[in-house]
Tab-separated table of C-alpha atoms in Angstrom:
chain	number	residue	atom	x	y	z
I	1	ALA	CA	-0.211	-24.333	-1.442
I	2	ALA	CA	1.502	-27.949	-1.111
I	3	ALA	CA	0.706	-30.157	1.347
I	4	GLY	CA	4.284	-30.953	1.795
I	5	SER	CA	7.846	-29.506	2.909
I	6	ARG	CA	11.146	-29.384	2.043
I	7	THR	CA	14.954	-28.245	3.796
I	8	ARG	CA	17.636	-27.209	1.029
I	9	ALA	CA	21.105	-25.773	1.697
I	10	LEU	CA	22.720	-23.520	-1.169
I	11	PRO	CA	26.452	-22.416	-1.267
I	12	LEU	CA	26.714	-18.179	-3.866
I	13	PRO	CA	29.488	-16.363	-3.987
I	14	VAL	CA	28.626	-12.483	-3.138
I	15	VAL	CA	29.902	-9.375	-4.554
I	16	ILE	CA	29.264	-6.118	-3.367
I	17	TYR	CA	30.275	-3.062	-5.132
I	18	ARG	CA	29.622	0.885	-4.974
I	19	GLY	CA	30.553	2.663	-7.642
I	20	ASP	CA	29.552	7.025	-8.054
I	21	PHE	CA	26.310	5.671	-10.441
I	22	PHE	CA	26.242	2.068	-9.935
I	23	ARG	CA	25.931	-0.627	-6.846
I	24	ILE	CA	26.067	-4.036	-7.036
I	25	GLY	CA	24.338	-6.006	-2.993
I	26	ASP	CA	24.968	-4.076	0.197
I	27	GLY	CA	20.893	-4.127	0.374
I	28	SER	CA	20.234	-4.687	-2.824
I	29	VAL	CA	20.869	-7.051	-5.723
I	30	ALA	CA	21.946	-3.439	-7.837
I	31	SER	CA	20.763	-0.261	-8.030
I	32	GLY	CA	21.139	2.633	-10.147
I	33	LYS	CA	21.212	6.513	-9.393
I	34	LEU	CA	18.799	7.707	-11.746
I	35	PHE	CA	16.293	8.251	-9.086
I	36	GLU	CA	16.987	8.674	-5.650
I	37	ASN	CA	16.852	10.856	-3.312
I	38	ASP	CA	16.174	11.174	0.894
I	39	ARG	CA	13.370	9.465	0.507
I	40	MET	CA	13.119	7.579	-3.004
I	41	GLU	CA	15.308	4.798	-4.443
I	42	LEU	CA	14.746	3.074	-8.051
I	43	ASP	CA	16.093	-0.518	-7.383
I	44	ILE	CA	16.631	-3.524	-9.089
I	45	SER	CA	14.713	-6.486	-7.388
I	46	LEU	CA	15.023	-10.033	-7.237
I	47	ASN	CA	13.417	-12.529	-6.253
I	48	GLY	CA	11.833	-16.804	-6.564
I	49	SER	CA	11.603	-20.030	-5.697
I	50	PHE	CA	13.150	-23.662	-5.730
I	51	ASP	CA	12.635	-26.177	-8.257
I	52	ALA	CA	10.189	-29.868	-6.669
I	53	GLU	CA	9.748	-32.826	-8.783
I	54	SER	CA	6.278	-33.778	-9.243
I	55	ASP	CA	7.060	-37.756	-8.166
I	56	ASP	CA	7.820	-36.350	-4.013
I	57	ILE	CA	4.189	-34.314	-4.648
I	58	ASP	CA	1.225	-36.526	-4.307
I	59	VAL	CA	-1.298	-34.088	-5.539
I	60	ARG	CA	1.533	-34.259	-9.019
I	61	ALA	CA	2.275	-37.370	-8.979
I	62	GLY	CA	2.791	-37.824	-13.675
I	63	MET	CA	2.547	-33.968	-13.593
I	64	PRO	CA	6.006	-32.227	-15.139
I	65	ASP	CA	8.546	-31.058	-12.801
I	66	LEU	CA	8.075	-27.532	-11.372
I	67	GLY	CA	11.674	-25.674	-12.770
I	68	PHE	CA	13.907	-23.011	-10.083
I	69	VAL	CA	11.480	-19.942	-10.615
I	70	PHE	CA	13.070	-16.612	-11.504
I	71	GLU	CA	11.981	-13.338	-10.863
I	72	VAL	CA	13.487	-9.549	-12.020
I	73	GLY	CA	12.306	-6.160	-12.435
I	74	PRO	CA	12.611	-2.812	-11.539
I	75	GLU	CA	11.741	-1.445	-8.009
I	76	LEU	CA	10.754	1.623	-6.110
I	77	GLU	CA	11.647	2.105	-2.549
I	78	ILE	CA	9.791	4.433	-0.731
I	79	ILE	CA	10.755	6.437	2.824
I	80	LEU	CA	7.955	6.781	4.916
I	81	SER	CA	9.306	8.340	8.377
I	82	ASP	CA	11.935	10.928	9.115
I	83	PRO	CA	14.719	9.728	6.924
I	84	ALA	CA	16.775	11.909	9.701
I	85	VAL	CA	16.002	8.908	11.862
I	86	THR	CA	18.763	6.796	11.794
I	87	ASP	CA	17.606	3.845	14.126
I	88	GLU	CA	14.524	3.301	12.021
I	89	ARG	CA	12.635	3.697	9.693
I	90	TRP	CA	8.581	2.805	7.438
I	91	LYS	CA	9.066	1.886	4.560
I	92	LEU	CA	6.891	1.160	1.057
I	93	GLU	CA	8.138	-0.931	-1.243
I	94	LEU	CA	6.728	-1.437	-4.475
I	95	PRO	CA	8.800	-4.064	-7.103
I	96	VAL	CA	7.130	-5.311	-10.711
I	97	ARG	CA	9.055	-8.309	-12.133
I	98	ALA	CA	9.050	-10.471	-14.797
I	99	ALA	CA	9.184	-14.080	-14.135
I	100	ALA	CA	11.302	-17.081	-15.740
I	101	SER	CA	10.784	-20.699	-15.194
I	102	LEU	CA	14.016	-23.346	-16.327
I	103	ASP	CA	12.575	-25.813	-17.283
I	104	ASP	CA	14.710	-29.118	-19.182
I	105	SER	CA	17.563	-26.634	-19.234
I	106	GLU	CA	14.909	-23.845	-21.535
I	107	PHE	CA	13.811	-20.980	-20.064
I	108	SER	CA	9.905	-19.751	-20.681
I	109	SER	CA	8.140	-16.706	-19.463
I	110	ARG	CA	5.923	-17.057	-16.607
I	111	GLY	CA	3.939	-13.451	-16.691
I	112	PHE	CA	4.481	-11.072	-14.022
I	113	VAL	CA	4.125	-10.244	-10.145
I	114	PHE	CA	3.422	-7.534	-8.503
I	115	SER	CA	4.473	-7.489	-4.174
I	116	PRO	CA	4.074	-4.660	-2.743
I	117	GLN	CA	6.108	-4.667	1.152
I	118	LEU	CA	5.721	-2.421	3.841
I	119	GLU	CA	8.393	-2.859	6.246
I	120	TYR	CA	9.127	-1.424	9.457
I	121	GLU	CA	13.157	-1.864	10.735
I	122	ARG	CA	14.582	-1.007	14.065
I	123	THR	CA	18.850	-1.454	14.529
I	124	PHE	CA	20.568	-1.555	18.405
I	125	ALA	CA	23.341	-2.067	19.655
I	126	ALA	CA	25.177	0.005	17.770
I	127	GLY	CA	24.052	-0.612	14.576
I	128	ARG	CA	25.421	-4.325	14.759
I	129	TYR	CA	22.191	-5.529	14.707
I	130	GLU	CA	18.895	-5.048	13.117
I	131	TRP	CA	15.339	-6.760	13.249
I	132	SER	CA	12.267	-5.979	10.777
I	133	VAL	CA	8.989	-6.939	10.475
I	134	SER	CA	7.332	-6.338	7.016
I	135	LEU	CA	3.246	-7.649	5.205
I	136	THR	CA	3.613	-8.212	1.350
I	137	PRO	CA	0.061	-8.981	-0.308
I	138	SER	CA	1.297	-10.969	-3.711
I	139	PHE	CA	-0.525	-10.524	-7.463
I	140	ALA	CA	0.479	-12.334	-10.327
I	141	THR	CA	-1.413	-12.479	-13.605
I	142	ARG	CA	-2.502	-15.645	-15.208
I	143	ARG	CA	0.848	-17.308	-16.611
I	144	LEU	CA	2.362	-17.587	-13.242
I	145	HIS	CA	-0.706	-19.035	-11.122
I	146	ALA	CA	-0.936	-21.408	-14.439
I	147	TYR	CA	1.961	-23.050	-13.611
I	148	PHE	CA	1.632	-23.779	-10.826
I	149	PHE	CA	-2.174	-24.637	-10.379
I	150	THR	CA	-3.427	-25.050	-14.048
I	151	VAL	CA	-4.151	-29.303	-14.974
I	152	ALA	CA	-4.257	-29.235	-18.252
I	153	PRO	CA	-6.516	-32.371	-19.473
I	154	GLU	CA	-4.513	-34.838	-20.567
I	155	PHE	CA	-2.624	-35.167	-16.914
I	156	ALA	CA	-6.553	-34.803	-15.366
I	157	THR	CA	-7.803	-38.133	-13.178
I	158	ALA	CA	-10.997	-39.365	-11.115
I	159	ASP	CA	-9.217	-37.571	-8.021
I	160	ARG	CA	-7.483	-34.618	-10.273
I	161	PRO	CA	-9.968	-32.852	-12.636
I	162	ALA	CA	-9.223	-30.696	-15.169
I	163	PHE	CA	-8.349	-26.926	-14.326
I	164	GLU	CA	-7.370	-23.654	-15.789
I	165	ALA	CA	-5.905	-21.171	-13.598
I	166	ASP	CA	-6.386	-17.409	-13.697
I	167	SER	CA	-4.797	-14.088	-12.991
I	168	GLY	CA	-5.391	-12.335	-9.713
I	169	TYR	CA	-4.575	-12.363	-6.082
I	170	LEU	CA	-1.725	-14.672	-4.203
I	171	GLN	CA	-1.081	-14.647	-1.433
I	172	THR	CA	0.129	-12.525	2.102
I	173	THR	CA	3.012	-12.747	3.707
I	174	ILE	CA	3.957	-11.783	7.220
I	175	GLY	CA	7.615	-11.602	7.744
I	176	LEU	CA	10.139	-11.465	10.714
I	177	GLY	CA	13.608	-11.075	10.587
I	178	LEU	CA	16.662	-10.162	12.704
I	179	GLN	CA	20.440	-9.652	10.792
I	180	ARG	CA	24.344	-9.343	12.842
I	181	ARG	CA	27.315	-7.368	10.532
I	182	GLY	CA	30.432	-7.931	11.521
I	183	ARG	CA	33.578	-6.402	10.265
I	184	LYS	CA	33.735	-9.719	8.195
I	185	SER	CA	31.087	-11.497	8.477
I	186	PHE	CA	26.873	-10.775	8.051
I	187	ALA	CA	24.194	-13.714	9.495
I	188	ALA	CA	20.303	-13.538	9.198
I	189	ILE	CA	17.464	-15.346	9.749
I	190	GLY	CA	13.581	-14.922	9.109
I	191	LEU	CA	10.540	-16.228	9.689
I	192	ALA	CA	7.694	-15.892	6.422
I	193	TYR	CA	4.092	-16.837	7.133
I	194	THR	CA	1.969	-16.639	4.743
I	195	ARG	CA	-1.740	-17.073	4.069
I	196	LEU	CA	-3.421	-18.328	0.886
I	197	ASP	CA	-7.495	-17.779	1.593
I	198	GLY	CA	-8.848	-16.132	-0.520
I	199	SER	CA	-6.170	-16.895	-3.639
I	200	ALA	CA	-7.156	-16.722	-7.107
I	201	ASN	CA	-7.422	-20.800	-8.182
I	202	GLU	CA	-7.962	-22.002	-4.421
I	203	ASN	CA	-10.271	-24.261	-6.268
I	204	SER	CA	-7.428	-25.970	-7.770
I	205	PRO	CA	-7.055	-29.456	-7.550
I	206	LEU	CA	-3.679	-28.397	-7.485
I	207	PHE	CA	-3.922	-26.147	-4.066
I	208	GLU	CA	-4.107	-27.843	-1.290
I	209	GLU	CA	-3.391	-25.570	1.729
I	210	LYS	CA	-4.126	-22.430	2.555
I	211	GLN	CA	-1.428	-21.563	5.050
I	212	GLN	CA	2.310	-22.615	5.231
I	213	LEU	CA	5.838	-21.789	6.971
I	214	ALA	CA	8.860	-20.819	5.452
I	215	ILE	CA	12.502	-20.595	7.825
I	216	GLY	CA	16.076	-19.552	6.372
I	217	ALA	CA	19.152	-18.397	7.174
I	218	PHE	CA	22.350	-17.354	5.390
I	219	ILE	CA	25.878	-16.548	7.022
I	220	VAL	CA	28.467	-14.247	4.523
I	221	TYR	CA	31.983	-14.165	5.058
I	222	ARG	CA	33.953	-11.258	3.669
I	223	PHE	CA	36.754	-13.302	2.605
I	224	TRP	CA	38.386	-10.618	0.659
I	225	GLU	CA	38.390	-6.605	0.079
I	226	SER	CA	39.444	-3.629	-1.477
I	227	GLU	CA	41.947	-1.024	0.351
I	228	ARG	CA	40.229	2.151	-1.135
I	229	ARG	CA	36.658	2.278	1.428
I	230	ALA	CA	33.198	3.998	0.269
I	231	THR	CA	31.489	6.671	1.163
I	232	ARG	CA	28.431	4.544	1.995
């Protein structure tokens, strides 16, 4: 809900491993076969947000900086369409994640987030390309809302009164994505449009905008792979 915008770039190593009972990458961060069939799968879900310096945000001037926020937790994926149809599918993802922020080299618990997602995916060009559209409402406990929207009395000013954040609804995001898979590379571009109308803390003096737009892209290139290929 901030009025400003930023551009960020981040290089990261990517590992893909497919074992008999455990998998890393390639569709999810990590997943196991403790619960999996043609229509349901239990994964580990990750999410998060970048850090921000309060001095770069007019409405937060003089307040503590915002650190990186990490989210991790179980996610149940349910296939709503016919599993036999391989070029398109509807799915429902139900993640419940614990959140933590990294502030001054220390992690602090920030409660929990529930972000159910309804998504439609379709492949074309012999499976090399895939486009998707998704709808994701988000709800969070008080500690995460407080990290972004609470104004403690010691940071209150004439233009920024003290405010105590509450738990509840946060936002709804509509996402569009396009992916391309090559023999050695994988690339994607995505757009996320978020509305914060009706957010539990829209009365916070730190709440400036009821809409936001994010555009992201990434490229993965495989420099090395094992000689033995997994079947899936």
